[in-house]
Amino acid sequence: TLPMATMNFISFLLFLLLVDSSLCLIKHKRRTNKVSQECVNEKGFKIIRPNGKLKSCFWLKKRKTSKRDKLCNQWQKESQMRIRDACRKTCNNCSEVPNDPGLPKPNLVMILTDEQNIRTLSTYRNYMVEKYGEDKVDVWGPDAKMSTPNIDSLANEGAMFTNFYTVAPVCTPSRASFMSGMYPHKTGADKNHGRMDGDITTFAQVLNDQGYKTSYLGKWHLDGTEFPGWASNVPEWVSNGRSFGFDENKYRFNRGHWKYFREEGDSVVGYDFFQEELFNGNHEAHYSTDFLFDKGTEFIENSLKSGENFAVVLSIPDPHSPNSIRPPYDTMYKDIHFNIPDTGKRALRRDPAPPGWQQLIADRPDGFGLSMDQYINDLEDSPSSWWQDYMQQYFGMVSCIDDNVGKLMQMLKEKGADDNTIVVFTSDHGEMGMEHGKIEKGSPFETSAKIPLLVRYPAAIPKGKIIETAYSSVDFAPTILDLMGVSFETAGLNSHFEGVKASGDILSDDLNPADDDKIIFSVDYVKGKWASAMMRGYKYIIGRFDAPWLFDLNLDPDEIVNYADSHSHQVIKNKLQTALVEAIMNNLIYYDIGLDVYLDSPQCLDSRDILPLEDGRRKICKDIGNTVSVDICLEDNIFLNFCPLTCPEKCSIDSEGKILLRNGQAMSCSQIAISDTDICSASKKTRTFCPATCQMNENAS
């Protein structure tokens, strides 16, 4: 027999083991008690094959894995849905959502800022520093960085998406995709100041139908050119069906960036930054960020008091310009000096020149003269330059937002609602901060198109999850509804969304989901006229004004080098190129081709860089024959290499790859050579891409 002391010790160990097992079981139940919902194939769905034959999901199941996966990702134009969304079980497209009867229905707080530079959020900066190093991340100088502890807490206590992009880096189309889960051209709001169609079903409408009390506060930008367009001042909008599922819209306005708000009777009035003296001594109560957070907090508290589930969108106009912020944030960063990022200096000097879709006109002096260096020096060296004030005020706006996020989270905690409230932080697009020579947005570069997405939901999401799979704003609506337990089948949403659900990655046990095959799209056919396909680590871009670009973000996070012609990158390029062309041709995304577009690099294309003239002048290829003698082409082979299109003696070799014609066909020079139609005479770009073929066809005619 064992001594009594030993027996007691063993009993104590068994007790600890039992307690530990029970705690683990409770924790496991809370985190992973999920069931696959809607994990069935849609009855009667038919896959239309290229030969016209109709096949079922059962037929798809018998294909080889590689073939099945490829088919699952195809878009079925006739049914306006992806095959994986109809053959959910076969394609393993069954989301997992919390289904614990012990968990109450979650609430939602979505914080949507305007023009958020991802580097100004310290949780993202820290992630990028670990990945790329400080010299690649702190682009404004070693001291020009900030701390956002409250926003960071959402990532630390939830999930952070590191490859989340907007489908269009301008306000209106991005917001339309967030609200609808559809690509902007399907909503009517595909351009800035576009008006979203009144029959669009938003995620708020779905939640409202599920019994949620809903509210939208702040900038809306989906009611066309209405300015300012306060919903409280135009009550017929609600009666005419333009509430889009939001019960309360008093503090929703359409357009504008007022810095101060004040309630006057039943209406709300906005005031510009130059009217701030009207609020001396009471800035905090009326400044736009504080005002909207305060009103949002009131809505949440009233909902909790009445026992109603709520979903609220706090759409904050900051940190979008005008860059002006209330005290004390207006002087908080006055001692910080901001450099022009190295990519900005190189772009402004055209060394190398930026791609054709990167428009610099608004942010640089006229011409390419030697004064460019002086211009850059003035921005950096003068404490009173617009650039220093621009960034100091921008940092201040971000700090004000962060402090308000902290107040909101403290309120939820005090009310006991923080565990069961999904809190989302995101933005409609980025702010370039003079990277690549530009401020604001509109390009496919990272700090314009990449946006933050943080999701905190302690009842279901493990802490510290980092999701590296690529997703975009069109994926938000289906993701948030799935995360909140909405049955897509019951709600009639199975074929509604064009985006995909990221909830599988959010709720999985994997703390670092990273799908290298997921491809997303972004487009701007208004100004830059480009379209891009992106996957984790890579970005392929076509545009009307340039050859295609391929960025390898693993090797070149600065996005300076074009890897489109790199032999080792051809598999990646072809994968993204094929996906982008299919998305355009299947009308998944809209890209107004208008003119032919190079899918691969033409042999005959002038460099956009500065010509290496011995006399020190800064000229480009289009100056040859104008301010530079055309004889320079014959005098030096360097210029033949720089300017093969302007120096036509070099332009006689067909290009490899394909060109996307305005009729939607992607053709190689060999295909053009045997085409029944005279493509060359109707297309200057085809003549540039296939000079030998076009010359042969001309001689034959």
PDB file of C-alpha atoms in Angstrom, residues 371-596:
ATOM      1  CA  SER A 371      14.598  72.073 -60.858  1.00  0.00           C
ATOM      2  CA  MET A 372      13.141  68.708 -59.851  1.00  0.00           C
ATOM      3  CA  ASP A 373      15.968  68.158 -57.358  1.00  0.00           C
ATOM      4  CA  GLN A 374      15.364  71.607 -55.937  1.00  0.00           C
ATOM      5  CA  TYR A 375      11.648  70.868 -55.690  1.00  0.00           C
ATOM      6  CA  ILE A 376      12.350  67.698 -53.697  1.00  0.00           C
ATOM      7  CA  ASN A 377      14.842  69.510 -51.460  1.00  0.00           C
ATOM      8  CA  ASP A 378      12.341  72.268 -50.740  1.00  0.00           C
ATOM      9  CA  LEU A 379       9.692  69.755 -49.693  1.00  0.00           C
ATOM     10  CA  GLU A 380      12.097  68.004 -47.344  1.00  0.00           C
ATOM     11  CA  ASP A 381      14.110  70.929 -45.986  1.00  0.00           C
ATOM     12  CA  SER A 382      11.500  73.624 -45.474  1.00  0.00           C
ATOM     13  CA  PRO A 383       9.569  73.200 -42.186  1.00  0.00           C
ATOM     14  CA  SER A 384       6.706  75.190 -43.717  1.00  0.00           C
ATOM     15  CA  SER A 385       6.412  73.181 -46.926  1.00  0.00           C
ATOM     16  CA  TRP A 386       2.996  71.744 -47.775  1.00  0.00           C
ATOM     17  CA  TRP A 387       4.488  68.254 -47.570  1.00  0.00           C
ATOM     18  CA  GLN A 388       5.596  68.538 -43.925  1.00  0.00           C
ATOM     19  CA  ASP A 389       2.230  69.924 -42.832  1.00  0.00           C
ATOM     20  CA  TYR A 390       0.383  67.362 -44.974  1.00  0.00           C
ATOM     21  CA  MET A 391       1.965  64.418 -43.191  1.00  0.00           C
ATOM     22  CA  GLN A 392       2.011  65.952 -39.702  1.00  0.00           C
ATOM     23  CA  GLN A 393      -1.722  66.593 -39.901  1.00  0.00           C
ATOM     24  CA  TYR A 394      -2.315  63.150 -41.460  1.00  0.00           C
ATOM     25  CA  PHE A 395      -0.574  61.461 -38.524  1.00  0.00           C
ATOM     26  CA  GLY A 396      -2.679  63.576 -36.169  1.00  0.00           C
ATOM     27  CA  MET A 397      -5.912  62.449 -37.833  1.00  0.00           C
ATOM     28  CA  VAL A 398      -4.884  58.801 -37.460  1.00  0.00           C
ATOM     29  CA  SER A 399      -4.085  59.293 -33.758  1.00  0.00           C
ATOM     30  CA  CYS A 400      -7.510  60.848 -33.202  1.00  0.00           C
ATOM     31  CA  ILE A 401      -9.150  57.836 -34.855  1.00  0.00           C
ATOM     32  CA  ASP A 402      -7.087  55.458 -32.715  1.00  0.00           C
ATOM     33  CA  ASP A 403      -8.075  57.212 -29.486  1.00  0.00           C
ATOM     34  CA  ASN A 404     -11.752  56.981 -30.445  1.00  0.00           C
ATOM     35  CA  VAL A 405     -11.394  53.274 -31.198  1.00  0.00           C
ATOM     36  CA  GLY A 406     -10.024  52.910 -27.671  1.00  0.00           C
ATOM     37  CA  LYS A 407     -13.020  54.731 -26.161  1.00  0.00           C
ATOM     38  CA  LEU A 408     -15.419  52.561 -28.158  1.00  0.00           C
ATOM     39  CA  MET A 409     -13.768  49.320 -27.061  1.00  0.00           C
ATOM     40  CA  GLN A 410     -13.745  50.463 -23.435  1.00  0.00           C
ATOM     41  CA  MET A 411     -17.491  51.158 -23.624  1.00  0.00           C
ATOM     42  CA  LEU A 412     -18.181  47.696 -25.097  1.00  0.00           C
ATOM     43  CA  LYS A 413     -16.105  46.111 -22.342  1.00  0.00           C
ATOM     44  CA  GLU A 414     -17.887  48.052 -19.597  1.00  0.00           C
ATOM     45  CA  LYS A 415     -21.253  46.992 -21.029  1.00  0.00           C
ATOM     46  CA  GLY A 416     -20.125  43.364 -21.211  1.00  0.00           C
ATOM     47  CA  ALA A 417     -20.642  43.328 -24.975  1.00  0.00           C
ATOM     48  CA  ASP A 418     -17.077  43.144 -26.270  1.00  0.00           C
ATOM     49  CA  ASP A 419     -16.860  39.334 -26.451  1.00  0.00           C
ATOM     50  CA  ASN A 420     -19.967  38.970 -28.594  1.00  0.00           C
ATOM     51  CA  THR A 421     -19.469  42.002 -30.822  1.00  0.00           C
ATOM     52  CA  ILE A 422     -17.587  41.622 -34.083  1.00  0.00           C
ATOM     53  CA  VAL A 423     -15.451  44.739 -34.480  1.00  0.00           C
ATOM     54  CA  VAL A 424     -14.050  45.407 -37.952  1.00  0.00           C
ATOM     55  CA  PHE A 425     -11.512  48.055 -38.913  1.00  0.00           C
ATOM     56  CA  THR A 426     -10.909  48.761 -42.612  1.00  0.00           C
ATOM     57  CA  SER A 427     -10.751  51.551 -45.217  1.00  0.00           C
ATOM     58  CA  ASP A 428     -12.028  52.256 -48.714  1.00  0.00           C
ATOM     59  CA  HIS A 429      -8.544  52.758 -50.215  1.00  0.00           C
ATOM     60  CA  GLY A 430      -5.025  53.828 -49.307  1.00  0.00           C
ATOM     61  CA  GLU A 431      -2.999  57.047 -49.317  1.00  0.00           C
ATOM     62  CA  MET A 432       0.261  57.000 -51.246  1.00  0.00           C
ATOM     63  CA  GLY A 433       2.106  59.555 -49.110  1.00  0.00           C
ATOM     64  CA  MET A 434       4.379  60.526 -52.044  1.00  0.00           C
ATOM     65  CA  GLU A 435       5.487  56.956 -52.676  1.00  0.00           C
ATOM     66  CA  HIS A 436       6.106  56.710 -56.405  1.00  0.00           C
ATOM     67  CA  GLY A 437       5.796  60.497 -56.572  1.00  0.00           C
ATOM     68  CA  LYS A 438       2.116  60.828 -55.705  1.00  0.00           C
ATOM     69  CA  ILE A 439      -0.290  61.586 -52.874  1.00  0.00           C
ATOM     70  CA  GLU A 440      -3.804  60.216 -52.367  1.00  0.00           C
ATOM     71  CA  LYS A 441      -4.942  57.173 -54.413  1.00  0.00           C
ATOM     72  CA  GLY A 442      -5.877  55.792 -57.833  1.00  0.00           C
ATOM     73  CA  SER A 443      -3.028  53.420 -58.706  1.00  0.00           C
ATOM     74  CA  PRO A 444      -2.456  49.673 -58.189  1.00  0.00           C
ATOM     75  CA  PHE A 445       0.622  50.312 -56.037  1.00  0.00           C
ATOM     76  CA  GLU A 446       0.493  48.798 -52.542  1.00  0.00           C
ATOM     77  CA  THR A 447      -0.115  51.973 -50.542  1.00  0.00           C
ATOM     78  CA  SER A 448      -3.015  52.911 -52.832  1.00  0.00           C
ATOM     79  CA  ALA A 449      -4.762  49.575 -53.421  1.00  0.00           C
ATOM     80  CA  LYS A 450      -3.881  47.598 -50.274  1.00  0.00           C
ATOM     81  CA  ILE A 451      -6.077  48.363 -47.280  1.00  0.00           C
ATOM     82  CA  PRO A 452      -6.257  47.174 -43.671  1.00  0.00           C
ATOM     83  CA  LEU A 453      -8.760  44.600 -42.503  1.00  0.00           C
ATOM     84  CA  LEU A 454      -8.837  43.693 -38.826  1.00  0.00           C
ATOM     85  CA  VAL A 455     -11.590  41.490 -37.369  1.00  0.00           C
ATOM     86  CA  ARG A 456     -12.018  40.981 -33.610  1.00  0.00           C
ATOM     87  CA  TYR A 457     -14.573  38.415 -32.378  1.00  0.00           C
ATOM     88  CA  PRO A 458     -13.343  36.737 -29.173  1.00  0.00           C
ATOM     89  CA  ALA A 459     -16.247  34.280 -29.111  1.00  0.00           C
ATOM     90  CA  ALA A 460     -14.963  32.587 -32.264  1.00  0.00           C
ATOM     91  CA  ILE A 461     -11.635  33.981 -33.564  1.00  0.00           C
ATOM     92  CA  PRO A 462      -8.304  32.951 -32.022  1.00  0.00           C
ATOM     93  CA  LYS A 463      -6.021  35.780 -30.922  1.00  0.00           C
ATOM     94  CA  GLY A 464      -3.169  36.918 -33.126  1.00  0.00           C
ATOM     95  CA  LYS A 465      -4.304  35.250 -36.351  1.00  0.00           C
ATOM     96  CA  ILE A 466      -2.500  36.561 -39.463  1.00  0.00           C
ATOM     97  CA  ILE A 467      -4.250  35.796 -42.765  1.00  0.00           C
ATOM     98  CA  GLU A 468      -1.929  36.119 -45.760  1.00  0.00           C
ATOM     99  CA  THR A 469      -4.371  34.769 -48.356  1.00  0.00           C
ATOM    100  CA  ALA A 470      -5.356  37.491 -50.826  1.00  0.00           C
ATOM    101  CA  TYR A 471      -8.887  38.881 -50.449  1.00  0.00           C
ATOM    102  CA  SER A 472     -10.600  42.070 -51.595  1.00  0.00           C
ATOM    103  CA  SER A 473     -13.430  44.399 -50.627  1.00  0.00           C
ATOM    104  CA  VAL A 474     -15.892  42.405 -52.753  1.00  0.00           C
ATOM    105  CA  ASP A 475     -15.362  39.507 -50.332  1.00  0.00           C
ATOM    106  CA  PHE A 476     -16.382  41.509 -47.266  1.00  0.00           C
ATOM    107  CA  ALA A 477     -20.195  41.207 -47.408  1.00  0.00           C
ATOM    108  CA  PRO A 478     -20.367  37.410 -47.832  1.00  0.00           C
ATOM    109  CA  THR A 479     -17.626  36.991 -45.235  1.00  0.00           C
ATOM    110  CA  ILE A 480     -19.251  39.090 -42.522  1.00  0.00           C
ATOM    111  CA  LEU A 481     -22.684  37.526 -43.069  1.00  0.00           C
ATOM    112  CA  ASP A 482     -21.228  34.029 -42.930  1.00  0.00           C
ATOM    113  CA  LEU A 483     -19.268  34.933 -39.811  1.00  0.00           C
ATOM    114  CA  MET A 484     -22.496  36.152 -38.193  1.00  0.00           C
ATOM    115  CA  GLY A 485     -24.193  32.828 -38.876  1.00  0.00           C
ATOM    116  CA  VAL A 486     -26.554  33.896 -41.664  1.00  0.00           C
ATOM    117  CA  SER A 487     -27.818  30.938 -43.674  1.00  0.00           C
ATOM    118  CA  PHE A 488     -27.235  31.841 -47.313  1.00  0.00           C
ATOM    119  CA  GLU A 489     -29.672  29.196 -48.487  1.00  0.00           C
ATOM    120  CA  THR A 490     -32.485  30.402 -46.234  1.00  0.00           C
ATOM    121  CA  ALA A 491     -31.800  34.043 -47.104  1.00  0.00           C
ATOM    122  CA  GLY A 492     -31.705  33.268 -50.842  1.00  0.00           C
ATOM    123  CA  LEU A 493     -28.082  34.374 -51.185  1.00  0.00           C
ATOM    124  CA  ASN A 494     -26.442  31.291 -52.691  1.00  0.00           C
ATOM    125  CA  SER A 495     -25.816  32.925 -56.070  1.00  0.00           C
ATOM    126  CA  HIS A 496     -26.035  36.556 -55.010  1.00  0.00           C
ATOM    127  CA  PHE A 497     -22.456  37.521 -54.140  1.00  0.00           C
ATOM    128  CA  GLU A 498     -19.530  37.756 -56.530  1.00  0.00           C
ATOM    129  CA  GLY A 499     -17.098  37.829 -53.640  1.00  0.00           C
ATOM    130  CA  VAL A 500     -16.074  34.738 -51.702  1.00  0.00           C
ATOM    131  CA  LYS A 501     -16.225  33.957 -47.999  1.00  0.00           C
ATOM    132  CA  ALA A 502     -13.049  34.442 -46.011  1.00  0.00           C
ATOM    133  CA  SER A 503     -14.721  33.040 -42.904  1.00  0.00           C
ATOM    134  CA  GLY A 504     -13.072  29.666 -43.443  1.00  0.00           C
ATOM    135  CA  ASP A 505      -9.647  31.271 -42.990  1.00  0.00           C
ATOM    136  CA  ILE A 506     -10.888  33.421 -40.101  1.00  0.00           C
ATOM    137  CA  LEU A 507     -12.282  30.512 -38.093  1.00  0.00           C
ATOM    138  CA  SER A 508      -9.766  27.813 -38.985  1.00  0.00           C
ATOM    139  CA  ASP A 509      -7.312  26.443 -36.440  1.00  0.00           C
ATOM    140  CA  ASP A 510      -4.467  27.568 -38.701  1.00  0.00           C
ATOM    141  CA  LEU A 511      -3.113  30.820 -37.234  1.00  0.00           C
ATOM    142  CA  ASN A 512      -1.454  31.782 -40.513  1.00  0.00           C
ATOM    143  CA  PRO A 513      -3.633  30.838 -43.526  1.00  0.00           C
ATOM    144  CA  ALA A 514      -1.760  31.539 -46.759  1.00  0.00           C
ATOM    145  CA  ASP A 515      -3.329  30.301 -49.998  1.00  0.00           C
ATOM    146  CA  ASP A 516      -0.881  30.977 -52.833  1.00  0.00           C
ATOM    147  CA  ASP A 517      -3.474  30.182 -55.515  1.00  0.00           C
ATOM    148  CA  LYS A 518      -6.195  32.685 -54.561  1.00  0.00           C
ATOM    149  CA  ILE A 519      -6.390  35.479 -57.173  1.00  0.00           C
ATOM    150  CA  ILE A 520      -8.197  38.795 -56.757  1.00  0.00           C
ATOM    151  CA  PHE A 521      -8.754  41.766 -59.073  1.00  0.00           C
ATOM    152  CA  SER A 522      -8.611  45.551 -58.961  1.00  0.00           C
ATOM    153  CA  VAL A 523      -9.361  48.031 -61.731  1.00  0.00           C
ATOM    154  CA  ASP A 524      -9.476  51.715 -62.656  1.00  0.00           C
ATOM    155  CA  TYR A 525     -10.731  52.440 -66.162  1.00  0.00           C
ATOM    156  CA  VAL A 526     -11.375  56.141 -65.571  1.00  0.00           C
ATOM    157  CA  LYS A 527      -8.008  57.865 -65.024  1.00  0.00           C
ATOM    158  CA  GLY A 528      -5.108  55.415 -65.007  1.00  0.00           C
ATOM    159  CA  LYS A 529      -7.040  52.950 -67.197  1.00  0.00           C
ATOM    160  CA  TRP A 530      -5.460  49.829 -65.742  1.00  0.00           C
ATOM    161  CA  ALA A 531      -6.571  46.424 -64.492  1.00  0.00           C
ATOM    162  CA  SER A 532      -4.680  44.084 -62.187  1.00  0.00           C
ATOM    163  CA  ALA A 533      -4.713  40.517 -60.955  1.00  0.00           C
ATOM    164  CA  MET A 534      -3.072  39.827 -57.599  1.00  0.00           C
ATOM    165  CA  MET A 535      -2.146  36.862 -55.496  1.00  0.00           C
ATOM    166  CA  ARG A 536      -0.051  36.522 -52.384  1.00  0.00           C
ATOM    167  CA  GLY A 537       3.313  38.092 -53.256  1.00  0.00           C
ATOM    168  CA  TYR A 538       2.622  38.984 -56.909  1.00  0.00           C
ATOM    169  CA  LYS A 539       0.763  41.583 -58.930  1.00  0.00           C
ATOM    170  CA  TYR A 540       0.172  41.700 -62.708  1.00  0.00           C
ATOM    171  CA  ILE A 541      -1.074  44.934 -64.295  1.00  0.00           C
ATOM    172  CA  ILE A 542      -2.177  45.879 -67.795  1.00  0.00           C
ATOM    173  CA  GLY A 543      -3.020  49.380 -68.999  1.00  0.00           C
ATOM    174  CA  ARG A 544      -3.791  51.400 -72.063  1.00  0.00           C
ATOM    175  CA  PHE A 545      -0.657  53.506 -71.829  1.00  0.00           C
ATOM    176  CA  ASP A 546       2.095  50.999 -71.163  1.00  0.00           C
ATOM    177  CA  ALA A 547       3.430  47.476 -71.434  1.00  0.00           C
ATOM    178  CA  PRO A 548       2.276  45.025 -68.742  1.00  0.00           C
ATOM    179  CA  TRP A 549       3.948  45.064 -65.358  1.00  0.00           C
ATOM    180  CA  LEU A 550       4.604  42.192 -62.981  1.00  0.00           C
ATOM    181  CA  PHE A 551       5.682  43.010 -59.446  1.00  0.00           C
ATOM    182  CA  ASP A 552       7.323  40.417 -57.224  1.00  0.00           C
ATOM    183  CA  LEU A 553       6.596  41.794 -53.771  1.00  0.00           C
ATOM    184  CA  ASN A 554       8.813  39.196 -52.136  1.00  0.00           C
ATOM    185  CA  LEU A 555      11.926  40.389 -53.983  1.00  0.00           C
ATOM    186  CA  ASP A 556      10.906  43.995 -54.587  1.00  0.00           C
ATOM    187  CA  PRO A 557       8.472  45.409 -51.997  1.00  0.00           C
ATOM    188  CA  ASP A 558       9.210  48.904 -53.372  1.00  0.00           C
ATOM    189  CA  GLU A 559       7.518  47.943 -56.685  1.00  0.00           C
ATOM    190  CA  ILE A 560      10.293  49.341 -58.889  1.00  0.00           C
ATOM    191  CA  VAL A 561      11.304  46.325 -60.982  1.00  0.00           C
ATOM    192  CA  ASN A 562       9.154  44.937 -63.797  1.00  0.00           C
ATOM    193  CA  TYR A 563       9.464  41.142 -63.825  1.00  0.00           C
ATOM    194  CA  ALA A 564       7.098  40.650 -66.779  1.00  0.00           C
ATOM    195  CA  ASP A 565       9.966  39.515 -69.004  1.00  0.00           C
ATOM    196  CA  SER A 566      11.813  37.559 -66.331  1.00  0.00           C
ATOM    197  CA  HIS A 567      12.196  33.945 -67.435  1.00  0.00           C
ATOM    198  CA  SER A 568      11.804  32.662 -63.882  1.00  0.00           C
ATOM    199  CA  HIS A 569       8.484  34.551 -63.491  1.00  0.00           C
ATOM    200  CA  GLN A 570       6.683  33.328 -66.613  1.00  0.00           C
ATOM    201  CA  VAL A 571       4.563  30.696 -64.835  1.00  0.00           C
ATOM    202  CA  ILE A 572       3.314  33.291 -62.333  1.00  0.00           C
ATOM    203  CA  LYS A 573       2.743  35.889 -65.049  1.00  0.00           C
ATOM    204  CA  ASN A 574       0.797  33.500 -67.266  1.00  0.00           C
ATOM    205  CA  LYS A 575      -1.359  32.381 -64.349  1.00  0.00           C
ATOM    206  CA  LEU A 576      -2.304  35.946 -63.423  1.00  0.00           C
ATOM    207  CA  GLN A 577      -2.652  37.010 -67.050  1.00  0.00           C
ATOM    208  CA  THR A 578      -5.042  34.157 -67.855  1.00  0.00           C
ATOM    209  CA  ALA A 579      -7.135  34.869 -64.760  1.00  0.00           C
ATOM    210  CA  LEU A 580      -7.342  38.597 -65.563  1.00  0.00           C
ATOM    211  CA  VAL A 581      -8.341  38.105 -69.204  1.00  0.00           C
ATOM    212  CA  GLU A 582     -10.987  35.549 -68.206  1.00  0.00           C
ATOM    213  CA  ALA A 583     -12.368  37.929 -65.564  1.00  0.00           C
ATOM    214  CA  ILE A 584     -12.652  40.704 -68.155  1.00  0.00           C
ATOM    215  CA  MET A 585     -14.131  38.484 -70.867  1.00  0.00           C
ATOM    216  CA  ASN A 586     -16.644  36.906 -68.467  1.00  0.00           C
ATOM    217  CA  ASN A 587     -17.684  40.362 -67.214  1.00  0.00           C
ATOM    218  CA  LEU A 588     -16.667  39.514 -63.672  1.00  0.00           C
ATOM    219  CA  ILE A 589     -14.796  42.821 -63.688  1.00  0.00           C
ATOM    220  CA  TYR A 590     -15.352  45.667 -66.132  1.00  0.00           C
ATOM    221  CA  TYR A 591     -12.411  47.049 -68.057  1.00  0.00           C
ATOM    222  CA  ASP A 592     -13.213  49.332 -70.973  1.00  0.00           C
ATOM    223  CA  ILE A 593     -10.575  48.123 -73.425  1.00  0.00           C
ATOM    224  CA  GLY A 594     -11.334  50.894 -75.925  1.00  0.00           C
ATOM    225  CA  LEU A 595      -7.855  50.602 -77.368  1.00  0.00           C
ATOM    226  CA  ASP A 596      -5.816  47.442 -77.722  1.00  0.00           C
TER     227      ASP A 596
END
